[in-house]
Structures are given as C-alpha cells and as structure tokens.
mmCIF file of C-alpha atoms and ligand atoms in Angstrom:
data_model
loop_
_atom_site.group_PDB
_atom_site.id
_atom_site.type_symbol
_atom_site.label_atom_id
_atom_site.label_comp_id
_atom_site.label_asym_id
_atom_site.label_seq_id
_atom_site.Cartn_x
_atom_site.Cartn_y
_atom_site.Cartn_z
ATOM 1 C CA MET A 3 3.416 -2.328 -19.779
ATOM 2 C CA ASN A 4 1.589 -4.530 -22.487
ATOM 3 C CA LYS A 5 3.831 -6.645 -24.460
ATOM 4 C CA ASN A 6 2.621 -8.367 -27.525
ATOM 5 C CA GLY A 7 3.712 -11.791 -27.497
ATOM 6 C CA GLU A 8 7.283 -11.000 -26.760
ATOM 7 C CA LEU A 9 8.721 -13.952 -24.535
ATOM 8 C CA GLY A 10 6.152 -16.359 -25.914
ATOM 9 C CA PHE A 11 3.035 -14.881 -24.290
ATOM 10 C CA ILE A 12 1.148 -11.779 -24.804
ATOM 11 C CA HIS A 13 1.173 -10.325 -21.299
ATOM 12 C CA ARG A 14 1.359 -7.231 -18.853
ATOM 13 C CA PHE A 15 4.191 -6.623 -16.510
ATOM 14 C CA VAL A 16 3.830 -4.194 -13.605
ATOM 15 C CA PRO A 17 7.050 -3.478 -11.731
ATOM 16 C CA SER A 18 7.355 -3.961 -7.887
ATOM 17 C CA SER A 19 6.961 -0.754 -5.805
ATOM 18 C CA GLY A 20 9.027 -2.143 -2.832
ATOM 19 C CA SER A 21 8.376 -5.907 -2.475
ATOM 20 C CA SER A 22 10.913 -8.439 -3.887
ATOM 21 C CA ALA A 23 7.765 -10.748 -4.775
ATOM 22 C CA THR A 24 6.404 -11.098 -8.113
ATOM 23 C CA LEU A 25 2.823 -12.360 -8.539
ATOM 24 C CA LEU A 26 2.144 -14.561 -11.718
ATOM 25 C CA LEU A 27 -1.451 -13.980 -12.490
ATOM 26 C CA LEU A 28 -3.224 -16.614 -14.320
ATOM 27 C CA HIS A 29 -6.810 -15.985 -15.622
ATOM 28 C CA GLY A 30 -9.618 -18.405 -16.084
ATOM 29 C CA THR A 31 -11.186 -19.472 -19.311
ATOM 30 C CA GLY A 32 -12.597 -16.744 -21.152
ATOM 31 C CA GLY A 33 -10.367 -14.056 -19.256
ATOM 32 C CA ASP A 34 -7.240 -12.261 -20.464
ATOM 33 C CA GLU A 35 -4.086 -10.779 -19.274
ATOM 34 C CA ASN A 36 -5.950 -7.878 -17.480
ATOM 35 C CA ASP A 37 -8.652 -9.774 -15.389
ATOM 36 C CA LEU A 38 -6.427 -10.567 -12.391
ATOM 37 C CA LEU A 39 -4.251 -7.209 -12.116
ATOM 38 C CA PRO A 40 -6.625 -5.463 -9.709
ATOM 39 C CA ILE A 41 -6.889 -8.580 -7.593
ATOM 40 C CA GLY A 42 -3.098 -8.849 -7.764
ATOM 41 C CA HIS A 43 -2.636 -5.248 -6.531
ATOM 42 C CA GLN A 44 -5.195 -5.965 -3.739
ATOM 43 C CA LEU A 45 -3.419 -9.107 -2.478
ATOM 44 C CA LEU A 46 0.026 -7.683 -2.426
ATOM 45 C CA PRO A 47 0.225 -4.058 -3.064
ATOM 46 C CA GLU A 48 4.048 -3.704 -3.635
ATOM 47 C CA ALA A 49 4.661 -6.837 -5.543
ATOM 48 C CA ALA A 50 5.511 -6.936 -9.325
ATOM 49 C CA LEU A 51 2.864 -8.360 -11.432
ATOM 50 C CA LEU A 52 3.291 -10.622 -14.335
ATOM 51 C CA SER A 53 0.223 -11.615 -16.209
ATOM 52 C CA PRO A 54 0.349 -13.685 -19.368
ATOM 53 C CA ARG A 55 -2.476 -14.296 -21.636
ATOM 54 C CA GLY A 56 -3.394 -17.925 -22.301
ATOM 55 C CA ARG A 57 -2.581 -19.013 -25.951
ATOM 56 C CA VAL A 58 -5.478 -21.251 -26.595
ATOM 57 C CA ARG A 59 -8.877 -20.483 -27.975
ATOM 58 C CA GLU A 60 -11.976 -22.507 -27.141
ATOM 59 C CA ASN A 61 -15.209 -21.095 -28.913
ATOM 60 C CA GLY A 62 -13.380 -17.731 -28.890
ATOM 61 C CA MET A 63 -12.451 -17.906 -25.121
ATOM 62 C CA LEU A 64 -8.930 -17.712 -24.067
ATOM 63 C CA ARG A 65 -7.439 -20.613 -21.873
ATOM 64 C CA PHE A 66 -3.952 -21.911 -20.927
ATOM 65 C CA PHE A 67 -4.554 -25.493 -22.503
ATOM 66 C CA ARG A 68 -6.921 -27.519 -24.469
ATOM 67 C CA ARG A 69 -9.510 -29.796 -22.889
ATOM 68 C CA VAL A 70 -11.418 -32.489 -24.418
ATOM 69 C CA ALA A 71 -14.678 -31.672 -22.303
ATOM 70 C CA GLU A 72 -15.354 -29.889 -19.072
ATOM 71 C CA GLY A 73 -12.754 -31.199 -16.587
ATOM 72 C CA VAL A 74 -11.204 -33.504 -19.146
ATOM 73 C CA PHE A 75 -7.882 -32.265 -20.323
ATOM 74 C CA ASP A 76 -5.818 -32.657 -23.259
ATOM 75 C CA LEU A 77 -2.856 -33.906 -21.507
ATOM 76 C CA GLN A 78 -0.454 -33.764 -24.475
ATOM 77 C CA ASP A 79 -1.382 -29.968 -24.904
ATOM 78 C CA LEU A 80 -1.141 -29.406 -21.160
ATOM 79 C CA ALA A 81 2.434 -30.699 -21.226
ATOM 80 C CA ILE A 82 3.327 -28.406 -23.949
ATOM 81 C CA GLN A 83 1.768 -25.407 -22.661
ATOM 82 C CA THR A 84 3.003 -26.074 -19.299
ATOM 83 C CA GLU A 85 6.632 -25.965 -20.610
ATOM 84 C CA ALA A 86 6.024 -22.914 -22.614
ATOM 85 C CA LEU A 87 4.687 -21.151 -19.400
ATOM 86 C CA ALA A 88 7.700 -22.105 -17.465
ATOM 87 C CA GLU A 89 9.953 -20.984 -20.140
ATOM 88 C CA PHE A 90 8.064 -17.607 -20.103
ATOM 89 C CA ILE A 91 8.578 -17.237 -16.511
ATOM 90 C CA LYS A 92 12.399 -17.662 -16.794
ATOM 91 C CA ARG A 93 12.632 -15.198 -19.930
ATOM 92 C CA ALA A 94 10.366 -12.683 -18.074
ATOM 93 C CA ALA A 95 12.690 -13.072 -15.030
ATOM 94 C CA ASN A 96 15.683 -12.187 -17.296
ATOM 95 C CA GLN A 97 14.045 -9.467 -18.988
ATOM 96 C CA TYR A 98 12.324 -7.787 -16.019
ATOM 97 C CA LYS A 99 15.241 -8.491 -13.475
ATOM 98 C CA PHE A 100 12.925 -10.193 -10.905
ATOM 99 C CA ASP A 101 14.109 -13.421 -8.826
ATOM 100 C CA THR A 102 12.465 -16.638 -9.929
ATOM 101 C CA GLY A 103 12.917 -17.683 -6.438
ATOM 102 C CA GLN A 104 10.118 -15.183 -5.186
ATOM 103 C CA VAL A 105 7.480 -15.911 -7.705
ATOM 104 C CA ILE A 106 4.129 -16.788 -6.507
ATOM 105 C CA ALA A 107 1.303 -17.883 -8.713
ATOM 106 C CA VAL A 108 -2.186 -16.520 -8.331
ATOM 107 C CA GLY A 109 -4.373 -18.626 -10.465
ATOM 108 C CA TYR A 110 -8.206 -18.660 -10.917
ATOM 109 C CA SER A 111 -9.906 -22.020 -12.286
ATOM 110 C CA ASN A 112 -8.051 -22.823 -15.779
ATOM 111 C CA GLY A 113 -5.314 -20.528 -14.607
ATOM 112 C CA ALA A 114 -5.155 -22.254 -11.271
ATOM 113 C CA ASN A 115 -4.746 -25.550 -13.110
ATOM 114 C CA ILE A 116 -1.907 -24.609 -15.225
ATOM 115 C CA ALA A 117 -0.247 -23.219 -12.119
ATOM 116 C CA ALA A 118 -0.647 -26.568 -10.339
ATOM 117 C CA SER A 119 0.684 -28.248 -13.600
ATOM 118 C CA VAL A 120 3.747 -25.986 -13.444
ATOM 119 C CA MET A 121 4.307 -26.806 -9.820
ATOM 120 C CA LEU A 122 4.155 -30.546 -10.378
ATOM 121 C CA ASN A 123 6.408 -30.394 -13.577
ATOM 122 C CA GLU A 124 8.947 -28.311 -12.377
ATOM 123 C CA PRO A 125 8.763 -28.100 -8.514
ATOM 124 C CA ASN A 126 11.186 -25.484 -7.899
ATOM 125 C CA LEU A 127 10.266 -22.888 -10.218
ATOM 126 C CA LEU A 128 7.370 -21.402 -8.245
ATOM 127 C CA ARG A 129 7.922 -20.500 -4.550
ATOM 128 C CA GLY A 130 4.228 -20.863 -3.649
ATOM 129 C CA ALA A 131 0.578 -20.456 -5.131
ATOM 130 C CA VAL A 132 -2.792 -19.232 -4.426
ATOM 131 C CA LEU A 133 -5.039 -21.351 -6.382
ATOM 132 C CA PHE A 134 -8.664 -20.290 -6.707
ATOM 133 C CA ARG A 135 -10.820 -23.231 -7.653
ATOM 134 C CA PRO A 136 -8.126 -25.692 -8.881
ATOM 135 C CA MET A 137 -8.295 -29.245 -10.173
ATOM 136 C CA VAL A 138 -5.799 -31.999 -10.383
ATOM 137 C CA PRO A 139 -4.275 -31.025 -13.794
ATOM 138 C CA PHE A 140 -2.427 -34.333 -14.334
ATOM 139 C CA VAL A 141 -1.176 -37.197 -11.899
ATOM 140 C CA PRO A 142 2.732 -37.383 -12.289
ATOM 141 C CA ASP A 143 4.111 -40.878 -12.761
ATOM 142 C CA SER A 144 6.622 -40.263 -9.952
ATOM 143 C CA ARG A 145 6.597 -38.534 -6.572
ATOM 144 C CA ARG A 146 7.695 -34.750 -6.859
ATOM 145 C CA ASP A 147 9.984 -33.040 -4.332
ATOM 146 C CA LEU A 148 7.642 -30.157 -3.246
ATOM 147 C CA ARG A 149 9.258 -29.419 0.125
ATOM 148 C CA ASN A 150 10.025 -25.700 -0.730
ATOM 149 C CA VAL A 151 6.430 -25.133 -2.067
ATOM 150 C CA SER A 152 3.371 -23.648 -0.164
ATOM 151 C CA ALA A 153 -0.078 -23.474 -1.572
ATOM 152 C CA LEU A 154 -3.301 -22.062 -0.505
ATOM 153 C CA LEU A 155 -6.252 -23.925 -2.431
ATOM 154 C CA ALA A 156 -9.436 -21.831 -2.292
ATOM 155 C CA ALA A 157 -12.357 -24.205 -3.019
ATOM 156 C CA GLY A 158 -16.063 -23.750 -3.238
ATOM 157 C CA ARG A 159 -18.290 -26.193 -1.180
ATOM 158 C CA ARG A 160 -21.153 -26.097 -3.775
ATOM 159 C CA ASP A 161 -18.852 -25.743 -6.745
ATOM 160 C CA PRO A 162 -20.438 -27.561 -9.890
ATOM 161 C CA ILE A 163 -17.212 -27.887 -11.807
ATOM 162 C CA VAL A 164 -14.688 -28.743 -8.950
ATOM 163 C CA SER A 165 -15.860 -31.141 -6.433
ATOM 164 C CA PRO A 166 -14.653 -31.057 -2.864
ATOM 165 C CA GLU A 167 -13.142 -34.684 -3.379
ATOM 166 C CA GLU A 168 -11.001 -33.056 -6.313
ATOM 167 C CA THR A 169 -9.696 -30.271 -4.193
ATOM 168 C CA SER A 170 -8.814 -32.813 -1.541
ATOM 169 C CA SER A 171 -6.914 -34.934 -4.119
ATOM 170 C CA LEU A 172 -4.870 -31.977 -5.358
ATOM 171 C CA ALA A 173 -4.049 -31.190 -1.561
ATOM 172 C CA ARG A 174 -2.911 -34.883 -1.125
ATOM 173 C CA LEU A 175 -0.915 -34.894 -4.292
ATOM 174 C CA PHE A 176 0.970 -31.775 -3.187
ATOM 175 C CA GLU A 177 1.380 -32.832 0.402
ATOM 176 C CA ALA A 178 2.851 -36.260 -0.698
ATOM 177 C CA GLY A 179 5.652 -34.246 -2.306
ATOM 178 C CA GLY A 180 6.140 -32.311 1.156
ATOM 179 C CA ALA A 181 4.296 -29.256 0.146
ATOM 180 C CA LEU A 182 2.835 -27.075 2.802
ATOM 181 C CA VAL A 183 -0.947 -26.822 1.826
ATOM 182 C CA SER A 184 -3.774 -24.745 3.407
ATOM 183 C CA ILE A 185 -7.368 -25.001 2.186
ATOM 184 C CA HIS A 186 -9.968 -22.326 2.364
ATOM 185 C CA TRP A 187 -13.546 -23.562 2.047
ATOM 186 C CA HIS A 188 -15.872 -20.875 0.340
ATOM 187 C CA ASN A 189 -19.723 -21.585 1.128
ATOM 188 C CA GLY A 190 -20.623 -21.021 -2.681
ATOM 189 C CA GLY A 191 -19.693 -22.302 -6.048
ATOM 190 C CA HIS A 192 -16.959 -21.498 -8.717
ATOM 191 C CA GLU A 193 -17.258 -17.927 -8.596
ATOM 192 C CA LEU A 194 -15.033 -16.087 -6.118
ATOM 193 C CA GLY A 195 -16.320 -14.466 -3.005
ATOM 194 C CA ASN A 196 -14.761 -11.515 -0.838
ATOM 195 C CA ASP A 197 -13.879 -14.313 1.739
ATOM 196 C CA ASP A 198 -11.590 -16.021 -0.956
ATOM 197 C CA LEU A 199 -9.766 -12.788 -1.351
ATOM 198 C CA ALA A 200 -9.500 -12.177 2.286
ATOM 199 C CA ALA A 201 -8.116 -15.753 2.808
ATOM 200 C CA ALA A 202 -5.500 -15.170 0.088
ATOM 201 C CA LYS A 203 -4.434 -11.857 1.438
ATOM 202 C CA GLU A 204 -4.097 -13.151 4.990
ATOM 203 C CA TRP A 205 -2.241 -16.385 3.696
ATOM 204 C CA LEU A 206 0.326 -14.039 1.568
ATOM 205 C CA GLU A 207 0.857 -11.716 4.535
ATOM 206 C CA LEU A 208 1.430 -14.506 7.074
ATOM 207 C CA TRP A 209 3.794 -16.147 4.586
ATOM 208 C CA PRO A 210 5.756 -13.045 3.308
ATOM 209 C CA PRO A 211 8.324 -13.662 0.680
ATOM 210 C CA ALA A 212 11.800 -13.053 1.668
ATOM 211 C CA THR A 213 12.520 -9.355 1.044
HETATM 212 C C1 LIG B 18 -10.364 -26.233 -16.912
HETATM 213 O O1 LIG B 18 -10.808 -26.497 -17.993
HETATM 214 O O2 LIG B 18 -9.198 -25.925 -16.691
HETATM 215 C C2 LIG B 18 -11.431 -26.328 -15.860
HETATM 216 O O3 LIG B 18 -12.547 -27.059 -16.126
HETATM 217 C C3 LIG B 18 -11.804 -24.914 -15.244
HETATM 218 C C4 LIG B 18 -12.535 -24.113 -16.411
HETATM 219 O O4 LIG B 18 -12.015 -23.579 -17.098
HETATM 220 O O5 LIG B 18 -13.718 -24.341 -16.608
#
C-alpha cells in the first residue's frame, strides 16, 4: 500500500502475515520508502512493514532531517522531524491497527540516526532497533529511561563517515539509560555487507517480539 502523505509522511505499509511485530524501516540519505522493504521481508518475513519517506531534501536527495555538514546536524530541525516521526508512528498504529509496543526500527545511516533520536526523545515508543551505521544524533540534557529498549548497532570498522568511537559513544549513551545494547562489527565501511544482515536477522530471531 503506498500512501501519499497521509499521516504526515509519504509511506508504504505492508500488513503482517502472522507476526505481531512491525518493522519501522528508515532509509538512508538519497533513498526512499521503497529501499528497505526487501530487507524488512528478509529480516522478519511475517512482520508488518511501515516505511516512511524522509521529508527533507538535500541537493535532491531525501533525508529525515537537515544537516549543516557531514555529521553536523541541524539540531532544531532534528527535534522537529523527530517529533513528527513519533507522531506518524502513533497515527499509523491507529490507522493500521498495530501495537506501538511491538515496533522495532530498522534504520540505515540517516535513518538509523533519526531512529536513535526517537529513542532518546521518547524512550517508550519503540521496543527496539536495528541501527545500521548509526551516529549520536544528539546528547540529551538528562538521562533517559531506556530500560525497556534493546538495540543492535551494526558498525563498519573502516567506515569513513562513522568512527568506531562514535559507535561506542552511542552504545554508552543507550546503556546509561539501561538499554540492552549489542554491537556487530563489520570489517568494511559504510555500505552494508551480508554479515550485517545476518547479524540483524539473528538478533531479531533471538529476541522475538511477544506474539
Ligand atoms: C547523517 O547525515 O545522518 C549521517 O551523516 C549519515 C548520512 O546520511 O550520510
């Protein structure tokens, strides 16, 4: 189902074929709502898929929030877009009748960054997240209660955009709030490898959403 801007974001929704989980698919810079659908199917075949299109354009490329330069985020726009995405998830749950308590984000790069931002801004909205090549989106001014949250961070050891230190900082930020964090280290750069997908699938299977 392709929905044009209803609920605040252009998006695709694929109903579940048995699982109670919904994967929230968040594409990287230059992608769109179609990009991660095959990966979503591959990772958790029976889950519902909710895939919004980022609302910001940078030189014609779609993103989920503005940035000033590579890795330097427009924090005001990040806050606005993070709230809009959280609102979209709630509206979509109401529209498509899925449980917000069973939503797991799967984000790549810019999509992973906005997913991390939603988790830090509204800790109980997402049940978990698979974050491919994430960065610290912002540092909250108070500790967040993330005890109900699990996250898999999939990082590239030779990623020219996200350093290993950045990945460790995000892990520490989540863990400081009580989140359960796993890290998968890929022996390459920013692009995804088959090992990233295998690690994500294994993580999702070992940690099944309640059915
Ligand atoms: C971002 O801007 O979110 C990150 O630098 C990743 C990217 O999209 O290049």
